[in-house]
mmCIF file of C-alpha atoms in Angstrom:
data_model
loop_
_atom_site.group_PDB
_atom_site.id
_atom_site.type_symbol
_atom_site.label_atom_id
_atom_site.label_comp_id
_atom_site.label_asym_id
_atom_site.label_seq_id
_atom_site.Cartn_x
_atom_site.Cartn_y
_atom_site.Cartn_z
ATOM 1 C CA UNK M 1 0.000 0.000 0.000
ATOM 2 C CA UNK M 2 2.959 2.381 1.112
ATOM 3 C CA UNK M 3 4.502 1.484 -2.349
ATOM 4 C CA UNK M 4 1.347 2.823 -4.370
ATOM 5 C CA UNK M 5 1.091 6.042 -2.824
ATOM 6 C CA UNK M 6 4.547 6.437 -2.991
ATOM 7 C CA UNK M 7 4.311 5.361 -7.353
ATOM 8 C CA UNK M 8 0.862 7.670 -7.051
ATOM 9 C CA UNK M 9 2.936 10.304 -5.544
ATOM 10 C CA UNK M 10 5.501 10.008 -7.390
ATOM 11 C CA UNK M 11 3.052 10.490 -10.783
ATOM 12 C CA UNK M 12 1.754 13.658 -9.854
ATOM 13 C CA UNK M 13 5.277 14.867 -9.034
ATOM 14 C CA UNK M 14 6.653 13.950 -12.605
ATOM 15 C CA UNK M 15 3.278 14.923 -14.084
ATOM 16 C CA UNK M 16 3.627 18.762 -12.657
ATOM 17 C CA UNK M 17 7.116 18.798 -13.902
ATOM 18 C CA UNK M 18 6.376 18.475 -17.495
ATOM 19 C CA UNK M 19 3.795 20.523 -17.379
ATOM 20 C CA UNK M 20 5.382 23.079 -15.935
ATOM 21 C CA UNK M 21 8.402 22.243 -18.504
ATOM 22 C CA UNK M 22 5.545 22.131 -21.443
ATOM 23 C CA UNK M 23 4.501 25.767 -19.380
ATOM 24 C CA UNK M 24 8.125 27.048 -19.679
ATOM 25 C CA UNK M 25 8.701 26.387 -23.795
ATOM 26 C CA UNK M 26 5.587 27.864 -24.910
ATOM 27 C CA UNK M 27 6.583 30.748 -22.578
ATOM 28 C CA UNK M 28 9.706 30.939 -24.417
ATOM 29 C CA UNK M 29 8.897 30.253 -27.831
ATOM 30 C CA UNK M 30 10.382 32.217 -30.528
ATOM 31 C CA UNK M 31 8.840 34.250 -33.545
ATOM 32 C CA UNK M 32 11.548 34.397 -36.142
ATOM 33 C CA UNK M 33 10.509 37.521 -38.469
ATOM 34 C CA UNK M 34 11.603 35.437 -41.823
ATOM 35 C CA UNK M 35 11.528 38.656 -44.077
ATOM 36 C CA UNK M 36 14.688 40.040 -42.577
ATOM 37 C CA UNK M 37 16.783 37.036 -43.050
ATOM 38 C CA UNK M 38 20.015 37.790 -44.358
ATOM 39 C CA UNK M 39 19.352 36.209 -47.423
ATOM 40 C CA UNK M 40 17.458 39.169 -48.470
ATOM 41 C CA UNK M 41 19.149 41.751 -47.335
ATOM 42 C CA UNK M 42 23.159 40.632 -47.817
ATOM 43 C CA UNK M 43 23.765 41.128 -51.248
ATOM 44 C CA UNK M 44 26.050 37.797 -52.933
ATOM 45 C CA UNK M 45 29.919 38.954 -52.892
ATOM 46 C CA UNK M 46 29.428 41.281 -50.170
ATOM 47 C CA UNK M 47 32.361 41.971 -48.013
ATOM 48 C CA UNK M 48 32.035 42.522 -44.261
ATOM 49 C CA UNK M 49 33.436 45.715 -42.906
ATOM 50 C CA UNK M 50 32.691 46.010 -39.393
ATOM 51 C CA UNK M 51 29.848 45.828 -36.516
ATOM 52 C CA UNK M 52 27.777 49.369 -37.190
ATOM 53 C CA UNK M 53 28.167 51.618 -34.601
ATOM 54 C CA UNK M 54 26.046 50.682 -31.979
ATOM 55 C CA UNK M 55 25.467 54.304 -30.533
ATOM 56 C CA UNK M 56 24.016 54.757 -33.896
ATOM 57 C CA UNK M 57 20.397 56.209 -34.141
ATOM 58 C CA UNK M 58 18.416 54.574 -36.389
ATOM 59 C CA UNK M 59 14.200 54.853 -37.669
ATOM 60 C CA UNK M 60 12.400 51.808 -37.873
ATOM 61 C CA UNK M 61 9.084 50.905 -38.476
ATOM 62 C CA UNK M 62 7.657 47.785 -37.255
ATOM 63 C CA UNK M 63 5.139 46.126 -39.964
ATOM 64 C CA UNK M 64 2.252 44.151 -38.808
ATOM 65 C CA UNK M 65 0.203 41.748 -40.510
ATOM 66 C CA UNK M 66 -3.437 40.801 -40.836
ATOM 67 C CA UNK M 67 -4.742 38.644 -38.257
ATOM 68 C CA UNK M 68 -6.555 36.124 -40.169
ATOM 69 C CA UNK M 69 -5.553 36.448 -43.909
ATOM 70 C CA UNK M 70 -7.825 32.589 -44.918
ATOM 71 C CA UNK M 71 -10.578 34.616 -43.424
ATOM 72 C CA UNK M 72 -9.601 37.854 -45.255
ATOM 73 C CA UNK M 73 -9.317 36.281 -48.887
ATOM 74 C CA UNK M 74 -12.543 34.109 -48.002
ATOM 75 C CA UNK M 75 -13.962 38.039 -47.274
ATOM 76 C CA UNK M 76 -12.927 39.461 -50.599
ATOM 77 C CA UNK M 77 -13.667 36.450 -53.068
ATOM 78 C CA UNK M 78 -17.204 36.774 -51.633
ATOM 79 C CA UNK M 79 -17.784 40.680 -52.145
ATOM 80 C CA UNK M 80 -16.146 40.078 -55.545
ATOM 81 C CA UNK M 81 -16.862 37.028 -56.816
ATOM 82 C CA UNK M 82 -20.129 35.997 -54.913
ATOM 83 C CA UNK M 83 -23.241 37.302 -56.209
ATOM 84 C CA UNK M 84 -25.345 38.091 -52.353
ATOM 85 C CA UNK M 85 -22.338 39.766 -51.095
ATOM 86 C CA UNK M 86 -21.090 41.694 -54.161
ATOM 87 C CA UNK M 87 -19.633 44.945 -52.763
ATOM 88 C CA UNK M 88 -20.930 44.814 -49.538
ATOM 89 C CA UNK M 89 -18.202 46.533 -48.478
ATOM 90 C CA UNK M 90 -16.976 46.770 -44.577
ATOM 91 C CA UNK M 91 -16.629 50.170 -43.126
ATOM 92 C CA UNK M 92 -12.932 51.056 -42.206
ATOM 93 C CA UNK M 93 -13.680 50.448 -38.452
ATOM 94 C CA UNK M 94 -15.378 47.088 -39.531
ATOM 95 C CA UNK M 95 -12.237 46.085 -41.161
ATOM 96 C CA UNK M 96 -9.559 47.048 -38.723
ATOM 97 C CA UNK M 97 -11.622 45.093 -35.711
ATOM 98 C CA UNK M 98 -12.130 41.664 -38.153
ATOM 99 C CA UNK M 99 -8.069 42.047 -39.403
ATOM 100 C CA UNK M 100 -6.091 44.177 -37.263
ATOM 101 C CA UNK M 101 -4.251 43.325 -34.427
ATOM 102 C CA UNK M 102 -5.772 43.968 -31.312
ATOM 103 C CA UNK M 103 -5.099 46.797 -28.832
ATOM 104 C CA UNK M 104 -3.869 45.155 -26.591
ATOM 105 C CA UNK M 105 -1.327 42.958 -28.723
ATOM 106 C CA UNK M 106 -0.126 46.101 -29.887
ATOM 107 C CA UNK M 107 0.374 47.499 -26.712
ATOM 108 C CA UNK M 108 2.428 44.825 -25.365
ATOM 109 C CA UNK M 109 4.450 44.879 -28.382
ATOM 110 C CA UNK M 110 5.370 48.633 -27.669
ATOM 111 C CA UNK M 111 5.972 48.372 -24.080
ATOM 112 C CA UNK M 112 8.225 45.092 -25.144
ATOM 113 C CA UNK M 113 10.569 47.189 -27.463
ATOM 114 C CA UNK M 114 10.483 50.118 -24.770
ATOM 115 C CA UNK M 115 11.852 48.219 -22.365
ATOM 116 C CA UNK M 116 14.896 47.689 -24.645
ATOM 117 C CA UNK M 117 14.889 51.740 -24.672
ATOM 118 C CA UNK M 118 13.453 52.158 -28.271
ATOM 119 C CA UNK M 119 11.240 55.487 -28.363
ATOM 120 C CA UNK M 120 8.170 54.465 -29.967
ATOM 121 C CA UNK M 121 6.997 57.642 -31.913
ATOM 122 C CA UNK M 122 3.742 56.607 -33.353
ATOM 123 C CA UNK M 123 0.893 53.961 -35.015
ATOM 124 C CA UNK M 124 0.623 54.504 -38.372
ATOM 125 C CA UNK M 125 -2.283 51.995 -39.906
ATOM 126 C CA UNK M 126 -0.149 48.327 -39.862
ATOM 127 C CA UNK M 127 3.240 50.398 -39.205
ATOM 128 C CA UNK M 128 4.632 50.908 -36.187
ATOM 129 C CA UNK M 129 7.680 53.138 -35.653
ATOM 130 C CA UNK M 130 10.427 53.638 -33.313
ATOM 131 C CA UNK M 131 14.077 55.073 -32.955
ATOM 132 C CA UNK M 132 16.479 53.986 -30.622
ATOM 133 C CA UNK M 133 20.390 53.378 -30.757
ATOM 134 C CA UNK M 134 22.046 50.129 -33.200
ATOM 135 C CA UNK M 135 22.919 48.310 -30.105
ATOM 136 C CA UNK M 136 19.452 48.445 -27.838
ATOM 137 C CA UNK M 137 17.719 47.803 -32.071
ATOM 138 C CA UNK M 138 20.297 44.645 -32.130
ATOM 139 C CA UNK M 139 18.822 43.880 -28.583
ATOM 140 C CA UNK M 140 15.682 43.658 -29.111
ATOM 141 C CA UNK M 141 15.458 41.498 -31.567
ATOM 142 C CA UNK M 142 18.426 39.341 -31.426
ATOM 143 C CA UNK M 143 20.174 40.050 -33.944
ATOM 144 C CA UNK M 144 23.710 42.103 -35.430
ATOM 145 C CA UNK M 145 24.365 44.698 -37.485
ATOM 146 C CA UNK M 146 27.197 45.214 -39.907
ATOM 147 C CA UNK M 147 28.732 47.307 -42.279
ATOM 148 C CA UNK M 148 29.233 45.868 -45.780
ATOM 149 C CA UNK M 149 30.938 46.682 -49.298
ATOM 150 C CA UNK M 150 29.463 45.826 -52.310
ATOM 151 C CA UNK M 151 32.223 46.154 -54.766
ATOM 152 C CA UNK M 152 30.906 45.532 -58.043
ATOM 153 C CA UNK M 153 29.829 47.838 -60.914
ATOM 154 C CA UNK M 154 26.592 46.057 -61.526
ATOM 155 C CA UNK M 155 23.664 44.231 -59.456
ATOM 156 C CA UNK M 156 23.782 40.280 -60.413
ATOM 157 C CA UNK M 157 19.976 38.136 -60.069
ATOM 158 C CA UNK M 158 20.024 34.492 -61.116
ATOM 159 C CA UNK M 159 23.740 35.071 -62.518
ATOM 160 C CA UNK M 160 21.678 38.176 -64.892
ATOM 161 C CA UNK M 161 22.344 41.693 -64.775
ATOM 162 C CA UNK M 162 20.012 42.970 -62.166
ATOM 163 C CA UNK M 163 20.693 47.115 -62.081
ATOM 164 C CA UNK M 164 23.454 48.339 -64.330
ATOM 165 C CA UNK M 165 26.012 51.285 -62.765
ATOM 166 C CA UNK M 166 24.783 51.121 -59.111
ATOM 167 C CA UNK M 167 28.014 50.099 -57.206
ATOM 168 C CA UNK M 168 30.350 50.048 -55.341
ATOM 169 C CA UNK M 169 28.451 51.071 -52.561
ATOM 170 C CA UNK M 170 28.606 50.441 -48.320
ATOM 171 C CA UNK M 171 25.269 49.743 -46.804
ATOM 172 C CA UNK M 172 24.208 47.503 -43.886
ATOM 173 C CA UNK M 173 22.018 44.744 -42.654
ATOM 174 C CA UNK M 174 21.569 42.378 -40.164
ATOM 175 C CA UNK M 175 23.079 38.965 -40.014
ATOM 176 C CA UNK M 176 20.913 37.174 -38.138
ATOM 177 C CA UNK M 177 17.387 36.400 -38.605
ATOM 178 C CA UNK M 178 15.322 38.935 -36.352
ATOM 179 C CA UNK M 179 13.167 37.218 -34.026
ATOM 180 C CA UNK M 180 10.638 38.152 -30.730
ATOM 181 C CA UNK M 181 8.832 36.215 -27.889
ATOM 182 C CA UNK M 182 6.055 34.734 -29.714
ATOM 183 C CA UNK M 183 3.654 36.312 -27.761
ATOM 184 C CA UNK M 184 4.441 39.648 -29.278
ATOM 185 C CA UNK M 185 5.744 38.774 -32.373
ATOM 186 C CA UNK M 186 3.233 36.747 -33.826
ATOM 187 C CA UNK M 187 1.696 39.832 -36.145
ATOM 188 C CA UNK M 188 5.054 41.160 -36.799
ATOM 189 C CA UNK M 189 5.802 41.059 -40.751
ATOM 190 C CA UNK M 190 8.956 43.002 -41.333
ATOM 191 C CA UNK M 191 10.790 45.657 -40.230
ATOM 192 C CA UNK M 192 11.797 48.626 -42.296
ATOM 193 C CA UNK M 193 15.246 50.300 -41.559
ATOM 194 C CA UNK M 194 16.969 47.517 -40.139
ATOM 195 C CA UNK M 195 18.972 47.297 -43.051
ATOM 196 C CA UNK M 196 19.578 49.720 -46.352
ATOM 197 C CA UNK M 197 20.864 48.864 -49.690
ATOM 198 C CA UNK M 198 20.035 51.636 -50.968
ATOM 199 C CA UNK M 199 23.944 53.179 -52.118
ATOM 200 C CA UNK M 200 22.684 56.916 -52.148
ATOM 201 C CA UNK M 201 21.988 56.831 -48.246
ATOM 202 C CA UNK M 202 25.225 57.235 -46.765
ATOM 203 C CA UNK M 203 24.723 59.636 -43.692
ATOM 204 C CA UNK M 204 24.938 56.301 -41.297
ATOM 205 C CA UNK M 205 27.391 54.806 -42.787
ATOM 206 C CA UNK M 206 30.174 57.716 -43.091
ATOM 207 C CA UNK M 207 29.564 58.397 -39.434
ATOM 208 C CA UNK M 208 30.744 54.353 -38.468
ATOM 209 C CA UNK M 209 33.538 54.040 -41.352
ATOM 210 C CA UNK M 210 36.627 55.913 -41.685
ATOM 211 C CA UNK M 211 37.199 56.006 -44.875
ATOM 212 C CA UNK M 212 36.164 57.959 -47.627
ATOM 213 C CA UNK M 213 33.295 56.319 -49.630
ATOM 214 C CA UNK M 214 33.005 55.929 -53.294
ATOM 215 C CA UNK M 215 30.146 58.059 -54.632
ATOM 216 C CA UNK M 216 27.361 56.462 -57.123
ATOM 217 C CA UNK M 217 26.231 58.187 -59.806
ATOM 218 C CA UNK M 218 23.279 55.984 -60.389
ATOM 219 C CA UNK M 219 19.640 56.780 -59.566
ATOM 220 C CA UNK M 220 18.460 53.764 -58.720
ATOM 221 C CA UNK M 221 17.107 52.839 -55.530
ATOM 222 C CA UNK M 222 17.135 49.170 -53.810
ATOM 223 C CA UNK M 223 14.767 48.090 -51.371
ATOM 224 C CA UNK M 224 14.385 50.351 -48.763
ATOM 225 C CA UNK M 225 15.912 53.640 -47.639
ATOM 226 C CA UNK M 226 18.019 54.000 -44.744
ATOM 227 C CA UNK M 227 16.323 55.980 -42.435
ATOM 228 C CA UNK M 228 12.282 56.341 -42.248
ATOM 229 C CA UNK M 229 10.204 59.021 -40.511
ATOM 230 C CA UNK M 230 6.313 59.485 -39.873
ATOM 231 C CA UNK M 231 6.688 61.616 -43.020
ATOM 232 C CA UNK M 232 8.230 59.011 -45.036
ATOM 233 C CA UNK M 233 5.603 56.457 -43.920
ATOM 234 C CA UNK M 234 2.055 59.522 -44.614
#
């Protein structure tokens, strides 16, 4: 008899243990944000200059994404393609409770990134924007950010000229996937300002390299600009 309460006992010891192990891991699962993996940003034959300076102020605006994009496209074959809901449109309220996230997930997203002392400077619809120094960026979502030379003539894509006459050029990106808490990550989409390639922006740069940069005569513009505002994003 002592020996089953003792194996009873012993049950509902082990059994709270995994929970509370099963507790733990979803407490500390991970939200990778896969758009600003360094496969997207690095450019192939890159070479790595040095860490960015991490007393660096940068812009960047946090993108969010819909909260239920199966019941979003279900939403707009009907008002398009079905004919007893053919533009029956949502009002703008309507559509930001259905596929926004919530208050309150946006909330705790903010205070998360103020505790690593970003300044969060405003909502604007899905974007989200904040300033705050290279090292407390890298910080809050683990990750590093370098300098790098491009220091080719031309822009290569599939082993095809890309963009003629754009290089060389310094710019600089993260290395390592950014990722949250999955809590508040879960609606994030990308982040804008993390990296730049676009050559023209240099301000950043010059101020964390000591030498003297090559300047581009080309017009063209990459992905994203290096440092965003409210204005940029009205």
């Amino acid at each position: 008899m002592v020996r089953k309460y003792k194996f009873i006992l012993f049950s509902i010891i082990l059994l709270t243990s995994i929970a509370g192990f099963v507790t733990l891991a979803q407490s500390q699962q991970i939200y990778y944000i896969q758009t600003t993996s360094p496969q997207y940003s690095i450019v192939p034959g890159s070479i790595f200059i040095e860490p960015l300076n991490t007393s660096m102020t940068l812009y960047i605006a946090v993108l969010l994404n819909f909260t239920d994009i199966s019941s979003l496209q279900s939403y707009l074959n009907q008002i398009y393609f079905s004919p007893n809901n053919f533009h029956h449109w949502l009002t703008p309220s309507q559509f930001r409770s259905n596929y926004y996230p919530s208050r309150s997930y946006v909330k705790s997203l903010v205070e998360y990134l103020e505790s690593y002392h970003l300044q969060f400077l405003g909502q604007y619809g899905l974007a989200l924007v904040f300033n705050g120094s290279v090292g407390n960026i890298e910080q809050a979502f683990n990750t590093y950010i370098n300098v790098y030379y491009y220091p080719f003539k031309n822009l290569y894509w599939f082993d095809l000229v890309g963009i003629e006459n754009i290089g060389p050029f310094y710019y600089y990106s993260n290395n390592v996937t950014a990722s949250l808490p999955y809590n508040v990550g879960k609606y994030v989409l990308g982040i804008v300002g993390i990296d730049s390639l676009d050559p023209k922006v240099v301000n950043v740069i010059r101020e964390s390299w000591h030498l003297s940069m090559a300047k581009v005569k080309a017009q063209n513009s990459l992905i994203s600009s290096a440092v965003i505002s409210p204005i940029t994003i009205q």
